[in-house]
PDB file of C-alpha atoms in Angstrom:
ATOM      1  CA  MET J   1     -75.014 -35.124  51.172  1.00  0.00           C
ATOM      2  CA  VAL J   2     -75.218 -31.685  50.682  1.00  0.00           C
ATOM      3  CA  SER J   3     -71.957 -31.463  53.139  1.00  0.00           C
ATOM      4  CA  THR J   4     -70.227 -34.770  50.450  1.00  0.00           C
ATOM      5  CA  GLU J   5     -70.682 -32.459  47.564  1.00  0.00           C
ATOM      6  CA  VAL J   6     -69.540 -29.473  50.072  1.00  0.00           C
ATOM      7  CA  ARG J   7     -66.274 -31.393  50.093  1.00  0.00           C
ATOM      8  CA  LYS J   8     -65.992 -32.694  46.713  1.00  0.00           C
ATOM      9  CA  LEU J   9     -66.554 -28.754  45.590  1.00  0.00           C
ATOM     10  CA  ALA J  10     -64.106 -27.415  47.604  1.00  0.00           C
ATOM     11  CA  GLU J  11     -61.354 -30.707  46.693  1.00  0.00           C
ATOM     12  CA  GLN J  12     -61.992 -29.252  43.466  1.00  0.00           C
ATOM     13  CA  ALA J  13     -61.578 -25.221  44.076  1.00  0.00           C
ATOM     14  CA  GLY J  14     -58.897 -26.273  45.797  1.00  0.00           C
ATOM     15  CA  GLU J  15     -57.462 -28.923  42.733  1.00  0.00           C
ATOM     16  CA  SER J  16     -58.715 -25.662  41.077  1.00  0.00           C
ATOM     17  CA  SER J  17     -56.286 -23.287  42.879  1.00  0.00           C
ATOM     18  CA  ASP J  18     -53.498 -25.539  42.146  1.00  0.00           C
ATOM     19  CA  ARG J  19     -53.954 -26.001  39.039  1.00  0.00           C
ATOM     20  CA  ILE J  20     -54.453 -22.139  38.828  1.00  0.00           C
ATOM     21  CA  GLU J  21     -51.408 -21.087  41.182  1.00  0.00           C
ATOM     22  CA  GLU J  22     -49.151 -23.920  38.552  1.00  0.00           C
ATOM     23  CA  LEU J  23     -50.670 -22.774  35.675  1.00  0.00           C
ATOM     24  CA  VAL J  24     -49.948 -18.740  37.386  1.00  0.00           C
ATOM     25  CA  GLU J  25     -45.795 -20.117  38.208  1.00  0.00           C
ATOM     26  CA  ALA J  26     -45.414 -21.106  34.467  1.00  0.00           C
ATOM     27  CA  MET J  27     -47.019 -18.446  33.131  1.00  0.00           C
ATOM     28  CA  GLU J  28     -44.196 -16.458  35.846  1.00  0.00           C
ATOM     29  CA  GLN J  29     -41.411 -19.054  33.761  1.00  0.00           C
ATOM     30  CA  ASP J  30     -42.599 -18.126  30.741  1.00  0.00           C
ATOM     31  CA  MET J  31     -42.625 -14.819  30.839  1.00  0.00           C
ATOM     32  CA  GLN J  32     -39.356 -14.988  32.872  1.00  0.00           C
ATOM     33  CA  GLN J  33     -37.848 -16.895  29.776  1.00  0.00           C
ATOM     34  CA  SER J  34     -39.414 -14.456  27.590  1.00  0.00           C
ATOM     35  CA  LEU J  35     -37.762 -11.457  29.375  1.00  0.00           C
ATOM     36  CA  SER J  36     -34.698 -13.202  29.002  1.00  0.00           C
ATOM     37  CA  ALA J  37     -34.948 -13.898  25.710  1.00  0.00           C
ATOM     38  CA  MET J  38     -35.685 -10.563  25.141  1.00  0.00           C
ATOM     39  CA  SER J  39     -33.180  -8.912  26.690  1.00  0.00           C
ATOM     40  CA  ARG J  40     -30.435 -11.335  25.106  1.00  0.00           C
ATOM     41  CA  VAL J  41     -32.475  -9.919  21.976  1.00  0.00           C
ATOM     42  CA  LYS J  42     -31.705  -6.639  22.840  1.00  0.00           C
ATOM     43  CA  ASP J  43     -27.605  -7.100  23.634  1.00  0.00           C
ATOM     44  CA  GLU J  44     -27.527  -9.143  20.333  1.00  0.00           C
ATOM     45  CA  VAL J  45     -29.155  -5.983  18.077  1.00  0.00           C
ATOM     46  CA  GLN J  46     -27.233  -3.643  20.116  1.00  0.00           C
ATOM     47  CA  GLU J  47     -24.475  -5.736  19.410  1.00  0.00           C
ATOM     48  CA  GLY J  48     -25.618  -5.934  15.556  1.00  0.00           C
ATOM     49  CA  LEU J  49     -25.959  -2.067  15.732  1.00  0.00           C
ATOM     50  CA  ARG J  50     -22.370  -1.287  16.933  1.00  0.00           C
ATOM     51  CA  LEU J  51     -20.985  -3.808  14.724  1.00  0.00           C
ATOM     52  CA  THR J  52     -22.933  -1.593  11.753  1.00  0.00           C
ATOM     53  CA  ARG J  53     -21.769   2.007  12.577  1.00  0.00           C
ATOM     54  CA  GLU J  54     -18.615  -0.008  12.781  1.00  0.00           C
ATOM     55  CA  THR J  55     -18.902  -1.469   9.439  1.00  0.00           C
ATOM     56  CA  GLU J  56     -20.529   2.231   8.225  1.00  0.00           C
ATOM     57  CA  GLN J  57     -16.514   3.900   9.578  1.00  0.00           C
ATOM     58  CA  ASN J  58     -14.588   1.747   7.911  1.00  0.00           C
ATOM     59  CA  PHE J  59     -16.830   1.439   4.631  1.00  0.00           C
ATOM     60  CA  SER J  60     -16.798   5.466   4.741  1.00  0.00           C
ATOM     61  CA  LEU J  61     -12.751   5.276   5.520  1.00  0.00           C
ATOM     62  CA  ILE J  62     -12.589   3.062   1.942  1.00  0.00           C
ATOM     63  CA  ARG J  63     -14.101   5.313   0.413  1.00  0.00           C
ATOM     64  CA  ASP J  64     -12.186   8.295   1.444  1.00  0.00           C
ATOM     65  CA  THR J  65      -8.978   6.241   0.494  1.00  0.00           C
ATOM     66  CA  ASN J  66      -9.952   5.464  -2.792  1.00  0.00           C
ATOM     67  CA  LEU J  67     -11.038   8.749  -3.327  1.00  0.00           C
ATOM     68  CA  ARG J  68      -7.163   9.701  -2.537  1.00  0.00           C
ATOM     69  CA  ILE J  69      -5.769   6.977  -3.929  1.00  0.00           C
ATOM     70  CA  ALA J  70      -8.019   7.862  -7.559  1.00  0.00           C
ATOM     71  CA  THR J  71      -7.107  11.574  -6.976  1.00  0.00           C
ATOM     72  CA  GLU J  72      -2.907  10.583  -7.054  1.00  0.00           C
ATOM     73  CA  ILE J  73      -3.240   8.372  -8.905  1.00  0.00           C
ATOM     74  CA  GLU J  74      -4.681  11.161 -11.685  1.00  0.00           C
ATOM     75  CA  ASP J  75      -1.581  13.493 -10.034  1.00  0.00           C
ATOM     76  CA  MET J  76       0.279  10.726 -11.240  1.00  0.00           C
ATOM     77  CA  ALA J  77      -1.269  10.405 -14.910  1.00  0.00           C
ATOM     78  CA  ALA J  78      -0.869  14.205 -14.995  1.00  0.00           C
ATOM     79  CA  THR J  79       2.676  13.929 -14.592  1.00  0.00           C
ATOM     80  CA  SER J  80       3.614  11.092 -16.473  1.00  0.00           C
ATOM     81  CA  GLU J  81       1.970  13.561 -19.449  1.00  0.00           C
ATOM     82  CA  GLU J  82       4.238  16.519 -18.419  1.00  0.00           C
ATOM     83  CA  MET J  83       7.096  14.003 -17.920  1.00  0.00           C
ATOM     84  CA  SER J  84       6.132  11.928 -21.305  1.00  0.00           C
ATOM     85  CA  ALA J  85       5.744  16.198 -23.061  1.00  0.00           C
ATOM     86  CA  GLY J  86       9.424  16.586 -21.341  1.00  0.00           C
ATOM     87  CA  VAL J  87      10.841  14.129 -23.565  1.00  0.00           C
ATOM     88  CA  GLU J  88       8.562  14.829 -26.664  1.00  0.00           C
ATOM     89  CA  GLN J  89      11.384  17.869 -26.523  1.00  0.00           C
ATOM     90  CA  ILE J  90      14.367  16.727 -24.930  1.00  0.00           C
ATOM     91  CA  VAL J  91      13.765  14.396 -28.465  1.00  0.00           C
ATOM     92  CA  ALA J  92      12.796  16.924 -31.070  1.00  0.00           C
ATOM     93  CA  SER J  93      15.547  19.072 -29.402  1.00  0.00           C
ATOM     94  CA  VAL J  94      18.612  16.218 -29.748  1.00  0.00           C
ATOM     95  CA  HIS J  95      17.468  15.798 -33.676  1.00  0.00           C
ATOM     96  CA  GLU J  96      17.505  19.406 -33.850  1.00  0.00           C
ATOM     97  CA  ILE J  97      20.876  19.247 -32.510  1.00  0.00           C
ATOM     98  CA  ALA J  98      22.208  15.617 -34.607  1.00  0.00           C
ATOM     99  CA  ARG J  99      20.437  17.972 -37.615  1.00  0.00           C
ATOM    100  CA  HIS J 100      22.883  21.229 -36.963  1.00  0.00           C
ATOM    101  CA  ALA J 101      26.579  18.219 -35.925  1.00  0.00           C
ATOM    102  CA  GLN J 102      25.618  17.195 -39.934  1.00  0.00           C
ATOM    103  CA  THR J 103      25.540  20.332 -41.406  1.00  0.00           C
ATOM    104  CA  ALA J 104      28.695  21.410 -39.387  1.00  0.00           C
ATOM    105  CA  SER J 105      30.502  17.629 -40.102  1.00  0.00           C
ATOM    106  CA  THR J 106      29.182  18.769 -44.605  1.00  0.00           C
ATOM    107  CA  ASN J 107      30.759  22.427 -44.264  1.00  0.00           C
ATOM    108  CA  SER J 108      34.144  20.754 -42.502  1.00  0.00           C
ATOM    109  CA  GLN J 109      34.395  17.592 -45.249  1.00  0.00           C
ATOM    110  CA  GLN J 110      33.713  21.214 -47.879  1.00  0.00           C
ATOM    111  CA  ALA J 111      36.442  22.912 -45.809  1.00  0.00           C
ATOM    112  CA  ALA J 112      39.003  20.106 -45.627  1.00  0.00           C
ATOM    113  CA  ARG J 113      38.576  19.629 -49.385  1.00  0.00           C
ATOM    114  CA  SER J 114      38.916  23.680 -49.519  1.00  0.00           C
ATOM    115  CA  VAL J 115      42.412  23.481 -48.170  1.00  0.00           C
ATOM    116  CA  HIS J 116      43.927  20.460 -49.775  1.00  0.00           C
ATOM    117  CA  GLU J 117      42.350  21.963 -52.959  1.00  0.00           C
ATOM    118  CA  GLN J 118      43.926  25.819 -52.295  1.00  0.00           C
ATOM    119  CA  LEU J 119      47.374  23.149 -50.711  1.00  0.00           C
ATOM    120  CA  GLN J 120      47.386  21.564 -53.961  1.00  0.00           C
ATOM    121  CA  SER J 121      47.055  25.128 -55.829  1.00  0.00           C
ATOM    122  CA  VAL J 122      50.191  26.453 -53.227  1.00  0.00           C
ATOM    123  CA  GLU J 123      52.197  23.199 -54.261  1.00  0.00           C
ATOM    124  CA  GLN J 124      51.854  24.190 -57.633  1.00  0.00           C
ATOM    125  CA  ILE J 125      51.962  27.677 -57.922  1.00  0.00           C
ATOM    126  CA  LYS J 126      55.419  27.629 -55.646  1.00  0.00           C
ATOM    127  CA  ALA J 127      56.715  25.228 -57.796  1.00  0.00           C
ATOM    128  CA  SER J 128      55.805  26.550 -61.216  1.00  0.00           C
ATOM    129  CA  ALA J 129      57.652  29.620 -59.295  1.00  0.00           C
ATOM    130  CA  ALA J 130      60.328  27.378 -58.707  1.00  0.00           C
ATOM    131  CA  ILE J 131      60.673  26.578 -62.268  1.00  0.00           C
ATOM    132  CA  LEU J 132      60.354  30.312 -63.465  1.00  0.00           C
ATOM    133  CA  SER J 133      63.211  31.453 -60.411  1.00  0.00           C
ATOM    134  CA  ASP J 134      65.208  28.322 -62.635  1.00  0.00           C
ATOM    135  CA  VAL J 135      65.021  30.004 -66.082  1.00  0.00           C
ATOM    136  CA  SER J 136      64.925  33.563 -64.946  1.00  0.00           C
ATOM    137  CA  THR J 137      68.093  33.061 -63.557  1.00  0.00           C
ATOM    138  CA  GLU J 138      69.020  30.436 -66.946  1.00  0.00           C
ATOM    139  CA  LEU J 139      67.757  33.932 -68.834  1.00  0.00           C
ATOM    140  CA  GLN J 140      69.898  36.392 -66.093  1.00  0.00           C
ATOM    141  CA  THR J 141      72.885  33.708 -67.581  1.00  0.00           C
ATOM    142  CA  SER J 142      72.083  33.830 -70.914  1.00  0.00           C
ATOM    143  CA  LEU J 143      71.850  36.775 -70.940  1.00  0.00           C
ATOM    144  CA  SER J 144      74.392  37.977 -69.018  1.00  0.00           C
ATOM    145  CA  PRO J 145      77.188  38.106 -71.909  1.00  0.00           C
ATOM    146  CA  PHE J 146      75.481  41.276 -73.874  1.00  0.00           C
ATOM    147  CA  LYS J 147      74.893  44.092 -72.167  1.00  0.00           C
ATOM    148  CA  ILE J 148      72.045  46.620 -73.029  1.00  0.00           C
TER     149      ILE J 148
END
């Protein structure tokens, strides 16, 4: 009976030992799977960090480009304002030139009228001189018989 019990205990110990060995092997497999999964997660985290750094660099580049574009837009706006002021000065100058041209035109018209009036006066004086010359000639002819 003791030997049966010892045998039974030996069998149970063997079964327990086999069971423990199976559990240890299962735990080793689980640990290997966990280590493998952690390695994959570590690789994915490193890839995520690399992508995050790359994204940060891209956003920095975008920010710098936006700042440069904003500066260029401000420069263009200032240039546009300067051009607008220049155009306003040109327009004012053109208006001034037009005013002077109008004044010159008015003065030229007045001078032309004055010249025309003077020509008419000269023509009248010429006609009067011709009449006076004719009258003088007639008077001389009429007075020639009388000697003074």
